[in-house]
Amino acid sequence: MSIPSRFIKPAIIGVLVLTSLSARAEPELELTSAINTAIENDPWLRQSSHLQSALLEESVAAGAFPDPRVTLGAANLPTDTFDTGQEAMTQATIGFSQKIPRGDSRQLASAKMQQMAGVQPFRREHRQVQVMETVTHLWLDLWRSQQSIRIIEQNRGLFEQLADVAEAGYTSATVGSRQQDIIRASLELTRLEDRLTTLNSQLASSQESLGEWVGPAQAQLAVSEEIPGELLTAFSASWSETRANALTRHPAIRATDQLIEAKATDVDLARQAYKPEWSVSAQYGFRDSAPNGQDRADLFSVGVGFDLPIFTGNRQDRKLNASAARLEAAKTERTLQIRGLQAKARAAMARIERLDDRINLYQQTLLPQMEEQASAALSAYNNDDGDFAEAVRARIAELNAQVELIQMKAERARNLASFRYLTADSSEITPLSLTRYQD
């Protein structure tokens, strides 16, 4: 049965109205909740806390004196009879000795362990901002896929109606529809299905990746339809003047600073090798009575020993030089870290600025023009003054621009998340820190 021509025009005009998605009743995965869950369940933070506790325990042990040494023996036994009363010098001995480490080596060794333990809080802070960046990127991947799917689902209904209208016009012969118009509409629907399949595959992959951090159940939740406000904030172009110095307060740099302090302590420890290591010893010798019953006096010995570090060319000097070289290497590593952070931050800043320009162009000029062009092409086709393929192309171009805008918004938010990581300040991480992992 053919459709009267008076119904075709309203049907064509009606396809321009896109129905909005109904509100979700299911719970959503908020970005803040995902970050907090990822940090809460991160085993690396617990590992770091245990390592810090171990280093603090070792610092106490490193500052303690070595255990004294006790020796038991028999001295001056006659080899002909092994009679302990035969010779006057035969005695049972008990000795005690205690080593005294070189110079301030005990205090320095303890201080080094404490400095190494002090690295861990900054590493945990660094880990937290890394987790924030990673989870934010994965959350934005979900948002990008879900929003792209939503836009395409909305437009699929539009193209289905266009196909119905083209078929109705071809059947009724009241509008200049051709068989190739029906084929073109069917082809575009197939392409939309292919795009949806690809996007759903990307969505599933992102959910699996995010599930590693927040758990599979939460990763399956839909994310909110809007990007959080903290990822949409206006970008300050004056960062290079006002924020560059903040890189020295980045958790990774603070951790390196602590390592540099430990390396400096290593140099001081190497200098202690030029000082002698002392030892004190005492020995008590018990003698048996003489064969005639006369008592013999017991003997007591005491002594002090020390080494002589005089051949230092191939040992102490080399170790000191090695420690000094490692210290300089650590300082160079710090410089390279700051340069790397600054270069990456400036690159992210440049990308954000360009994306802001493109997003403004799309929102203020390109999308309105494409919508106007699509409406004009459809109106021309409706009035038998245009080509169906042109109307479809205009709608496809508008759809692609909408999806591209979603991609740009997600990319802009990703770069801002990376910029926030690169310019992280230890003093700003406290609200997101887990108190039980802090000192």
Short mmCIF file of C-alpha atoms in Angstrom, two decimals, residues 51-211:
data_model
loop_
_atom_site.label_atom_id
_atom_site.label_comp_id
_atom_site.label_asym_id
_atom_site.label_seq_id
_atom_site.Cartn_x
_atom_site.Cartn_y
_atom_site.Cartn_z
CA LEU A 51 59.10 -1.43 53.19
CA GLN A 52 59.25 1.82 55.15
CA SER A 53 58.66 -0.05 58.40
CA ALA A 54 61.43 -2.50 57.50
CA LEU A 55 63.89 0.32 56.79
CA LEU A 56 63.07 2.05 60.06
CA GLU A 57 63.67 -1.19 61.93
CA GLU A 58 66.96 -1.64 60.08
CA SER A 59 67.99 1.91 61.00
CA VAL A 60 67.80 0.98 64.68
CA ALA A 61 69.82 -2.18 64.08
CA ALA A 62 72.43 -0.28 62.02
CA GLY A 63 73.00 2.15 64.91
CA ALA A 64 73.63 -0.57 67.47
CA PHE A 65 77.01 -1.89 68.54
CA PRO A 66 77.99 -5.28 67.12
CA ASP A 67 77.46 -8.21 69.45
CA PRO A 68 80.36 -8.98 71.79
CA ARG A 69 82.29 -12.17 71.22
CA VAL A 70 82.91 -14.78 73.93
CA THR A 71 85.55 -17.49 73.61
CA LEU A 72 86.04 -20.61 75.73
CA GLY A 73 89.21 -22.66 75.61
CA ALA A 74 92.01 -24.56 77.26
CA ALA A 75 95.50 -23.11 77.03
CA ASN A 76 98.95 -24.64 77.44
CA LEU A 77 97.89 -28.28 77.77
CA PRO A 78 100.85 -30.70 78.08
CA THR A 79 100.80 -32.94 75.06
CA ASP A 80 102.44 -35.90 76.77
CA THR A 81 99.75 -36.52 79.39
CA PHE A 82 97.12 -33.84 78.86
CA ASP A 83 97.05 -33.56 82.65
CA THR A 84 95.65 -30.15 83.55
CA GLY A 85 97.56 -30.16 86.86
CA GLN A 86 100.95 -31.12 85.46
CA GLU A 87 102.13 -27.72 84.20
CA ALA A 88 101.82 -24.40 85.94
CA MET A 89 100.74 -22.57 82.74
CA THR A 90 97.83 -24.89 81.90
CA GLN A 91 94.57 -23.01 82.30
CA ALA A 92 90.91 -22.98 81.30
CA THR A 93 90.15 -19.63 79.65
CA ILE A 94 87.12 -17.52 79.02
CA GLY A 95 87.52 -14.44 76.86
CA PHE A 96 85.41 -11.43 75.92
CA SER A 97 85.95 -9.03 73.01
CA GLN A 98 84.00 -6.06 71.67
CA LYS A 99 84.48 -4.26 68.38
CA ILE A 100 83.94 -0.49 68.19
CA PRO A 101 82.99 0.58 64.64
CA ARG A 102 84.96 3.24 62.84
CA GLY A 103 84.28 6.86 63.72
CA ASP A 104 80.61 7.81 63.30
CA SER A 105 79.79 4.90 61.02
CA ARG A 106 77.04 3.58 63.31
CA GLN A 107 75.21 6.91 63.46
CA LEU A 108 75.65 7.49 59.73
CA ALA A 109 74.44 4.00 58.82
CA SER A 110 71.36 4.55 60.97
CA ALA A 111 70.77 7.97 59.41
CA LYS A 112 71.03 6.50 55.91
CA MET A 113 68.37 3.89 56.65
CA GLN A 114 66.08 6.58 58.03
CA GLN A 115 66.64 8.66 54.89
CA MET A 116 65.83 5.65 52.72
CA ALA A 117 62.68 5.12 54.76
CA GLY A 118 61.85 8.79 54.18
CA VAL A 119 61.74 8.13 50.44
CA GLN A 120 58.69 5.89 50.77
CA PRO A 121 56.07 8.53 51.75
CA PHE A 122 56.97 10.55 48.64
CA ARG A 123 56.87 7.42 46.51
CA ARG A 124 53.41 6.69 47.86
CA GLU A 125 52.33 10.22 47.00
CA HIS A 126 53.79 9.75 43.54
CA ARG A 127 51.98 6.45 43.20
CA GLN A 128 48.71 8.10 44.15
CA VAL A 129 48.97 10.81 41.49
CA GLN A 130 49.96 8.13 38.97
CA VAL A 131 46.86 6.14 39.91
CA MET A 132 44.76 9.30 39.61
CA GLU A 133 46.08 9.91 36.10
CA THR A 134 45.70 6.29 34.99
CA VAL A 135 42.18 5.85 36.36
CA THR A 136 41.13 9.23 34.94
CA HIS A 137 42.35 8.20 31.49
CA LEU A 138 40.52 4.88 31.68
CA TRP A 139 37.35 6.57 32.95
CA LEU A 140 37.53 9.04 30.06
CA ASP A 141 37.95 6.15 27.62
CA LEU A 142 34.70 4.73 28.96
CA TRP A 143 33.02 8.13 28.74
CA ARG A 144 34.19 8.64 25.16
CA SER A 145 32.94 5.24 24.03
CA GLN A 146 29.61 5.53 25.84
CA GLN A 147 28.91 9.04 24.56
CA SER A 148 29.85 8.09 21.01
CA ILE A 149 27.53 5.08 21.22
CA ARG A 150 24.75 7.31 22.56
CA ILE A 151 25.10 9.78 19.67
CA ILE A 152 25.17 7.01 17.06
CA GLU A 153 22.18 5.24 18.65
CA GLN A 154 20.23 8.48 18.44
CA ASN A 155 21.18 8.96 14.79
CA ARG A 156 20.47 5.35 13.90
CA GLY A 157 16.78 6.06 14.51
CA LEU A 158 17.09 9.07 12.22
CA PHE A 159 18.65 7.04 9.40
CA GLU A 160 16.07 4.29 9.83
CA GLN A 161 13.33 6.86 9.36
CA LEU A 162 15.13 8.31 6.35
CA ALA A 163 15.29 4.82 4.84
CA ASP A 164 11.58 4.33 5.49
CA VAL A 165 10.79 7.68 3.90
CA ALA A 166 12.96 6.91 0.86
CA GLU A 167 11.28 3.54 0.45
CA ALA A 168 7.83 5.06 0.89
CA GLY A 169 8.61 7.74 -1.68
CA TYR A 170 9.96 5.18 -4.13
CA THR A 171 6.91 2.95 -3.66
CA SER A 172 4.40 5.78 -3.98
CA ALA A 173 6.31 7.51 -6.78
CA THR A 174 5.12 10.81 -5.35
CA VAL A 175 8.61 11.98 -4.36
CA GLY A 176 11.66 11.69 -6.58
CA SER A 177 13.05 8.68 -4.72
CA ARG A 178 15.12 6.14 -6.56
CA GLN A 179 16.14 2.61 -5.81
CA GLN A 180 19.71 3.75 -5.25
CA ASP A 181 18.42 6.03 -2.48
CA ILE A 182 17.03 3.01 -0.67
CA ILE A 183 20.32 1.15 -1.16
CA ARG A 184 22.28 4.18 0.08
CA ALA A 185 20.13 4.46 3.21
CA SER A 186 20.57 0.74 3.92
CA LEU A 187 24.33 1.04 3.39
CA GLU A 188 24.63 3.90 5.87
CA LEU A 189 22.66 1.91 8.44
CA THR A 190 25.08 -0.96 7.99
CA ARG A 191 28.00 1.40 8.48
CA LEU A 192 26.44 2.72 11.66
CA GLU A 193 26.11 -0.84 12.93
CA ASP A 194 29.79 -1.44 12.17
CA ARG A 195 30.76 1.72 14.06
CA LEU A 196 28.66 0.62 17.01
CA THR A 197 30.35 -2.78 17.00
CA THR A 198 33.78 -1.14 17.03
CA LEU A 199 32.80 1.25 19.81
CA ASN A 200 31.31 -1.54 21.91
CA SER A 201 34.55 -3.49 21.50
CA GLN A 202 36.50 -0.43 22.68
CA LEU A 203 34.07 -0.04 25.57
CA ALA A 204 34.55 -3.63 26.69
CA SER A 205 38.32 -3.29 26.49
CA SER A 206 38.24 -0.09 28.58
CA GLN A 207 36.00 -1.76 31.16
CA GLU A 208 38.44 -4.64 31.52
CA SER A 209 41.36 -2.24 31.95
CA LEU A 210 39.50 -0.15 34.51
CA GLY A 211 38.38 -3.31 36.31
#
